């Protein structure tokens, strides 16, 4: 039996999420075992893991097809020396200036009509490209009741806030009765219309999405789940079941993909990912240019690459499958959608378009009813 088969060997507990959490892969010995740490690199890896720790679920690891960085799952979860050795100019631990926009502990208020609560710093599996890597060196924490009260007070007194986003870490790792308590407190605020939950559980531990969780969430609708699939290799019968549970309980779903060098910066990969998501009733919402976060620069493609890929998807797959390609601008300047742009110019009543097949099209009547 080779190492990959041996490590992916499923046992009778495979369908139990608690077993996966209890048996998370997180030691340096494991990294040595899979052969990425040579004797000469051991000290560097110790330094790396001190700054950015490593943990993943046996389930998510079992999706690897190769034990090297050319595998899209492996590359997303296995630490690489580049995290401490490769830096592009301008990257920093908090490029979106979330600390600057924190109005009370763990509450970020950047846009007028919505706020984001960082509910915990715990995740089942730590993505190497995470834009909140700065939390990883802290001991695991969960938003306290006192902090929650401050947050509720803030939202109640800001009548423009119509949407509250629970983020993290992963909110689905808060004890379920406490998560329900948080949801019930938010739901009682009359001005809040929608609750969004950002979670990677459907990707890295789909067995945690149970009918009991679905039933609980249903009580606090309208809820949108924003999840984070990056590659079609992440779509399995377990993820399909999780998506089914959520949709059957009336939970709307959207997906934020990060464009990652060596993981999904390829047209067919993205097309396959986005069409699979559509089939699972998960709307591809954003394709993010990878943020300039320290420790993740080796994942960054050029912005042109993102525009080229998103433009090429037009016509290839249905519009419902195509997310918006955005750059989340540094220093909290906000999201900037980039392309595709099929309108070349407007000259009076004439608009010149380029079609999805690359042909020029002259459109008359550009000024509409004048
Ligand atoms: S699940 Fe989200 S918060 Fe957690 S490590 Fe991955 S990207 Fe970061």
PDB file of C-alpha atoms in Angstrom, residues 267-276 278 284 309-323 356:
ATOM      1  CA  UNK A 267      -9.957  27.804 -17.596  1.00  0.00           C
ATOM      2  CA  UNK A 268     -11.203  24.211 -17.599  1.00  0.00           C
ATOM      3  CA  UNK A 269     -10.711  23.874 -13.846  1.00  0.00           C
ATOM      4  CA  UNK A 270     -12.779  26.995 -13.153  1.00  0.00           C
ATOM      5  CA  UNK A 271     -15.455  26.026 -15.690  1.00  0.00           C
ATOM      6  CA  UNK A 272     -15.811  22.595 -14.110  1.00  0.00           C
ATOM      7  CA  UNK A 273     -15.876  24.065 -10.596  1.00  0.00           C
ATOM      8  CA  UNK A 274     -18.491  26.713 -11.326  1.00  0.00           C
ATOM      9  CA  UNK A 275     -20.830  24.426 -13.281  1.00  0.00           C
ATOM     10  CA  UNK A 276     -20.636  21.820 -10.485  1.00  0.00           C
ATOM     11  CA  UNK A 278     -24.521  25.578 -10.002  1.00  0.00           C
ATOM     12  CA  UNK A 284     -20.635  31.195  -7.787  1.00  0.00           C
ATOM     13  CA  UNK A 309      -9.948  33.685 -17.248  1.00  0.00           C
ATOM     14  CA  UNK A 310     -13.202  35.375 -16.303  1.00  0.00           C
ATOM     15  CA  UNK A 311     -13.570  36.802 -19.830  1.00  0.00           C
ATOM     16  CA  UNK A 312     -12.975  33.393 -21.379  1.00  0.00           C
ATOM     17  CA  UNK A 313     -15.733  31.882 -19.237  1.00  0.00           C
ATOM     18  CA  UNK A 314     -18.332  34.115 -20.920  1.00  0.00           C
ATOM     19  CA  UNK A 315     -20.124  32.074 -23.540  1.00  0.00           C
ATOM     20  CA  UNK A 316     -18.312  28.904 -22.443  1.00  0.00           C
ATOM     21  CA  UNK A 317     -20.643  28.385 -19.454  1.00  0.00           C
ATOM     22  CA  UNK A 318     -23.999  29.889 -18.476  1.00  0.00           C
ATOM     23  CA  UNK A 319     -24.168  33.317 -16.849  1.00  0.00           C
ATOM     24  CA  UNK A 320     -25.519  31.837 -13.613  1.00  0.00           C
ATOM     25  CA  UNK A 321     -22.246  29.930 -13.237  1.00  0.00           C
ATOM     26  CA  UNK A 322     -19.994  32.959 -13.641  1.00  0.00           C
ATOM     27  CA  UNK A 323     -18.877  34.823 -10.519  1.00  0.00           C
ATOM     28  CA  UNK A 356     -17.923  36.459 -26.531  1.00  0.00           C
TER      29      UNK A 356
END
